[in-house]
Coordinates of C-alpha atoms in Angstrom, one line a residue:
Chain A
G1 CA -12.3 -21.2 23.1
Q2 CA -11.1 -17.7 23.6
S3 CA -13.3 -14.9 25.0
L4 CA -13.3 -11.8 27.0
E5 CA -16.2 -10.3 28.9
Q6 CA -16.6 -6.8 30.3
P7 CA -19.6 -4.6 31.0
S8 CA -20.9 -2.6 28.0
E9 CA -21.4 0.6 30.0
V10 CA -20.7 2.1 33.4
T11 CA -21.7 5.5 34.8
A12 CA -20.3 7.5 37.7
V13 CA -20.0 11.1 39.0
E14 CA -16.9 13.2 39.2
G15 CA -14.7 12.4 42.2
A16 CA -16.1 8.9 42.5
I17 CA -14.3 5.5 42.1
V18 CA -15.3 3.1 39.5
Q19 CA -14.2 -0.5 38.8
I20 CA -14.4 -2.1 35.4
N21 CA -14.3 -5.9 35.5
C22 CA -12.9 -8.2 32.8
T23 CA -13.1 -12.0 32.7
Y24 CA -11.4 -14.0 30.1
Q25 CA -11.1 -17.5 28.8
T26 CA -8.1 -18.6 26.8
S27 CA -5.8 -21.5 26.4
G28 CA -2.7 -19.4 26.3
F29 CA -2.1 -16.3 28.5
Y30 CA 0.8 -14.0 29.2
G31 CA -1.0 -11.1 30.8
L32 CA -3.9 -8.6 30.7
S33 CA -3.7 -5.1 29.2
W34 CA -6.0 -2.1 29.5
Y35 CA -6.5 0.6 26.9
Q36 CA -8.4 3.8 26.9
Q37 CA -10.2 5.2 23.8
H38 CA -11.9 8.6 23.6
D39 CA -14.6 9.0 21.0
G40 CA -13.1 9.5 17.6
G41 CA -9.6 8.8 18.9
A42 CA -7.1 6.0 18.9
P43 CA -6.7 3.5 21.7
T44 CA -3.9 4.4 24.2
F45 CA -2.2 2.0 26.5
L46 CA -3.0 2.3 30.2
S47 CA -1.5 -0.7 32.1
Y48 CA -0.4 -4.3 32.0
N49 CA -0.5 -7.1 34.5
A50 CA 1.6 -10.2 33.9
L51 CA 1.5 -11.4 37.5
D52 CA -1.3 -11.6 40.0
G53 CA -1.8 -8.5 42.1
L54 CA -2.3 -4.8 41.8
E55 CA -0.5 -2.3 39.5
E56 CA -0.9 1.3 40.2
T57 CA -0.3 4.2 37.8
G58 CA -1.5 7.5 39.3
R59 CA -5.3 7.5 39.5
F60 CA -5.6 4.2 37.7
S61 CA -4.9 0.8 39.1
S62 CA -5.2 -2.6 37.4
F63 CA -5.6 -6.0 39.1
L64 CA -5.2 -9.6 37.9
S65 CA -6.1 -12.9 39.3
R66 CA -4.8 -15.7 37.0
S67 CA -6.5 -18.4 39.1
D68 CA -9.9 -16.7 38.6
S69 CA -9.2 -15.6 35.0
Y70 CA -10.3 -12.2 36.2
G71 CA -9.0 -8.7 36.2
Y72 CA -10.2 -5.2 36.8
L73 CA -9.4 -1.6 36.1
L74 CA -9.9 0.8 39.0
L75 CA -10.3 4.5 38.3
Q76 CA -10.1 6.9 41.3
E77 CA -11.0 10.6 41.7
L78 CA -12.9 10.5 38.4
Q79 CA -12.7 13.5 36.1
M80 CA -14.9 14.4 33.2
K81 CA -12.0 13.7 30.9
D82 CA -12.1 10.0 32.0
S83 CA -15.3 9.6 29.9
A84 CA -14.1 7.1 27.3
S85 CA -14.2 3.5 26.3
Y86 CA -12.0 1.1 28.2
F87 CA -10.8 -2.2 26.7
C88 CA -9.2 -5.1 28.4
A89 CA -7.0 -7.3 26.2
Y90 CA -5.3 -10.5 26.9
N91 CA -1.9 -11.2 25.6
T92 CA -1.1 -14.6 24.0
D93 CA 1.4 -14.0 21.3
K94 CA -1.0 -11.3 20.1
L95 CA -3.4 -9.0 21.8
I96 CA -7.1 -10.1 21.8
F97 CA -9.4 -7.3 22.8
G98 CA -12.7 -7.3 24.6
T99 CA -15.6 -5.3 23.2
G100 CA -15.1 -2.4 25.6
T101 CA -16.8 -0.6 28.4
R102 CA -18.1 2.8 27.9
L103 CA -17.6 5.0 31.0
Q104 CA -19.7 8.1 31.3
V105 CA -18.7 10.6 34.0
F106 CA -21.3 13.1 35.1
P107 CA -20.7 16.3 37.0
Chain B
I1 CA 6.8 12.2 11.8
A2 CA 6.2 11.3 15.4
G3 CA 4.8 7.9 16.3
I4 CA 2.5 6.3 13.7
T5 CA 0.8 7.9 10.8
Q6 CA -2.0 6.5 8.7
A7 CA -3.3 7.6 5.3
P8 CA -5.9 8.4 4.2
T9 CA -7.8 9.7 7.1
S10 CA -11.1 8.7 5.5
Q11 CA -12.1 7.2 2.2
I12 CA -15.4 6.3 0.4
L13 CA -14.8 3.4 -2.0
A14 CA -17.0 1.7 -4.5
A15 CA -17.4 -2.1 -4.0
G16 CA -15.0 -4.1 -6.1
R17 CA -12.3 -1.5 -6.1
R18 CA -8.8 -2.1 -4.8
M19 CA -7.6 0.0 -1.9
T20 CA -4.4 0.3 0.1
L21 CA -4.3 1.8 3.5
R22 CA -0.9 3.2 4.4
C23 CA 0.8 3.0 7.8
T24 CA 4.3 4.3 8.8
Q25 CA 6.0 4.4 12.1
D26 CA 9.2 6.1 13.1
M27 CA 9.8 4.4 16.5
R28 CA 11.8 1.5 15.0
H29 CA 9.4 -1.0 16.5
N30 CA 9.8 -4.6 15.3
A31 CA 6.1 -5.5 15.4
M32 CA 3.2 -3.9 13.6
Y33 CA -0.5 -4.8 13.5
W34 CA -3.7 -3.9 11.6
Y35 CA -7.0 -3.9 13.4
R36 CA -10.6 -3.1 12.4
Q37 CA -13.0 -1.6 14.8
D38 CA -16.7 -2.0 14.4
L39 CA -19.4 -0.8 16.8
G40 CA -20.0 -3.3 19.5
L41 CA -17.2 -5.6 18.3
G42 CA -14.2 -3.9 19.7
L43 CA -10.8 -4.2 18.0
R44 CA -10.2 -7.3 15.9
L45 CA -6.8 -8.2 14.5
I46 CA -6.6 -8.5 10.8
H47 CA -2.9 -9.2 10.1
Y48 CA 0.4 -8.7 12.0
S49 CA 4.1 -8.6 11.4
N50 CA 6.6 -9.5 14.1
T51 CA 9.6 -8.2 12.1
A52 CA 10.4 -6.9 8.6
G53 CA 9.9 -9.6 6.0
T54 CA 7.4 -11.7 8.0
T55 CA 3.6 -11.5 8.3
G56 CA 0.9 -13.5 10.0
K57 CA -2.9 -13.8 10.0
G58 CA -5.0 -12.5 12.8
E59 CA -8.7 -13.1 13.7
V60 CA -10.3 -11.7 10.5
P61 CA -7.7 -11.9 7.6
D62 CA -10.1 -12.8 4.8
G63 CA -10.2 -10.1 2.0
Y64 CA -7.1 -8.4 3.2
S65 CA -3.4 -8.7 2.5
V66 CA -0.3 -7.1 4.0
S67 CA 3.4 -6.7 3.3
R68 CA 6.4 -5.7 5.4
A69 CA 9.3 -4.8 3.1
N70 CA 11.0 -2.6 5.8
T71 CA 10.7 -1.8 9.5
D72 CA 8.7 1.4 9.1
D73 CA 5.9 0.6 6.6
F74 CA 3.1 -1.8 6.9
P75 CA 0.4 -1.3 4.2
L76 CA -2.9 -3.1 4.2
T77 CA -4.6 -3.9 0.9
L78 CA -8.2 -4.7 0.1
A79 CA -8.0 -6.4 -3.3
S80 CA -11.7 -6.1 -4.1
A81 CA -13.6 -4.1 -1.4
V82 CA -17.0 -5.3 -0.2
P83 CA -19.5 -3.3 2.0
S84 CA -18.8 -5.5 5.0
Q85 CA -15.3 -4.0 5.1
T86 CA -16.8 -0.7 6.0
S87 CA -15.0 0.0 9.3
V88 CA -12.4 2.1 11.1
Y89 CA -8.9 0.7 10.6
F90 CA -6.1 1.1 13.1
C91 CA -2.5 0.4 12.6
A92 CA -0.4 -0.2 15.7
S93 CA 3.2 -1.1 16.6
S94 CA 5.0 -2.5 19.6
D95 CA 8.6 -2.6 20.7
T96 CA 8.8 -6.4 20.9
P97 CA 6.9 -9.4 19.7
S98 CA 5.2 -9.5 23.1
P99 CA 2.5 -7.0 22.3
H100 CA 1.0 -5.9 25.6
E101 CA 1.9 -2.2 25.0
Q102 CA 0.9 -1.1 21.5
F103 CA 1.0 2.3 20.0
F104 CA -1.9 3.1 17.7
G105 CA -2.2 5.4 14.7
P106 CA -5.1 7.8 14.3
G107 CA -7.1 5.4 12.2
T108 CA -8.6 5.4 8.7
R109 CA -12.4 5.5 8.3
L110 CA -13.3 3.4 5.3
T111 CA -16.8 3.3 3.7
V112 CA -17.5 0.8 1.0
L113 CA -20.6 1.4 -1.0

């Protein structure tokens, strides 16, 4: 079957580092995407991993291990504005989204 | 227009009524998608179109239909709305049929009573 698992909620303080894990199960897989969604807003694309390894985009990094069917999003130097929901999504010929991780950043 | 627009922003609808949600993009993207988002269930794909003139079914297509007469527009129709279709609906587009980077519209909040 097809499935994605990610934690429902994560909390952290400003300036900290947080890692949001995502495990997946699928018969077809091209890559893993990450999206951010603020309350009341639309999802916005953050990063994509088609190959194993780490992709870095500013304070955000994303990692993929195809052999472990596992990825994570790493957020560094957390800011209050990073409080949002984060979705992993695997790419077959369409995007299949996880149920999201709500990140709350406290001062 | 910049990006993707959706209309209406919100709507309250009586069960059994027909409703069309509009979506227009000005990025000349080939692929477009409709998702619904419900609390605790993430984003679920309803229908998609890889190019004008073609459409396909997603994870939850029942009760919905779409058309893609041109590149820019991708309307979603509920032929006879039911309360379980109460949700937030997002339209999205991507530059290629490989959809890892999608651009989302602002959403339509639909309530079916």
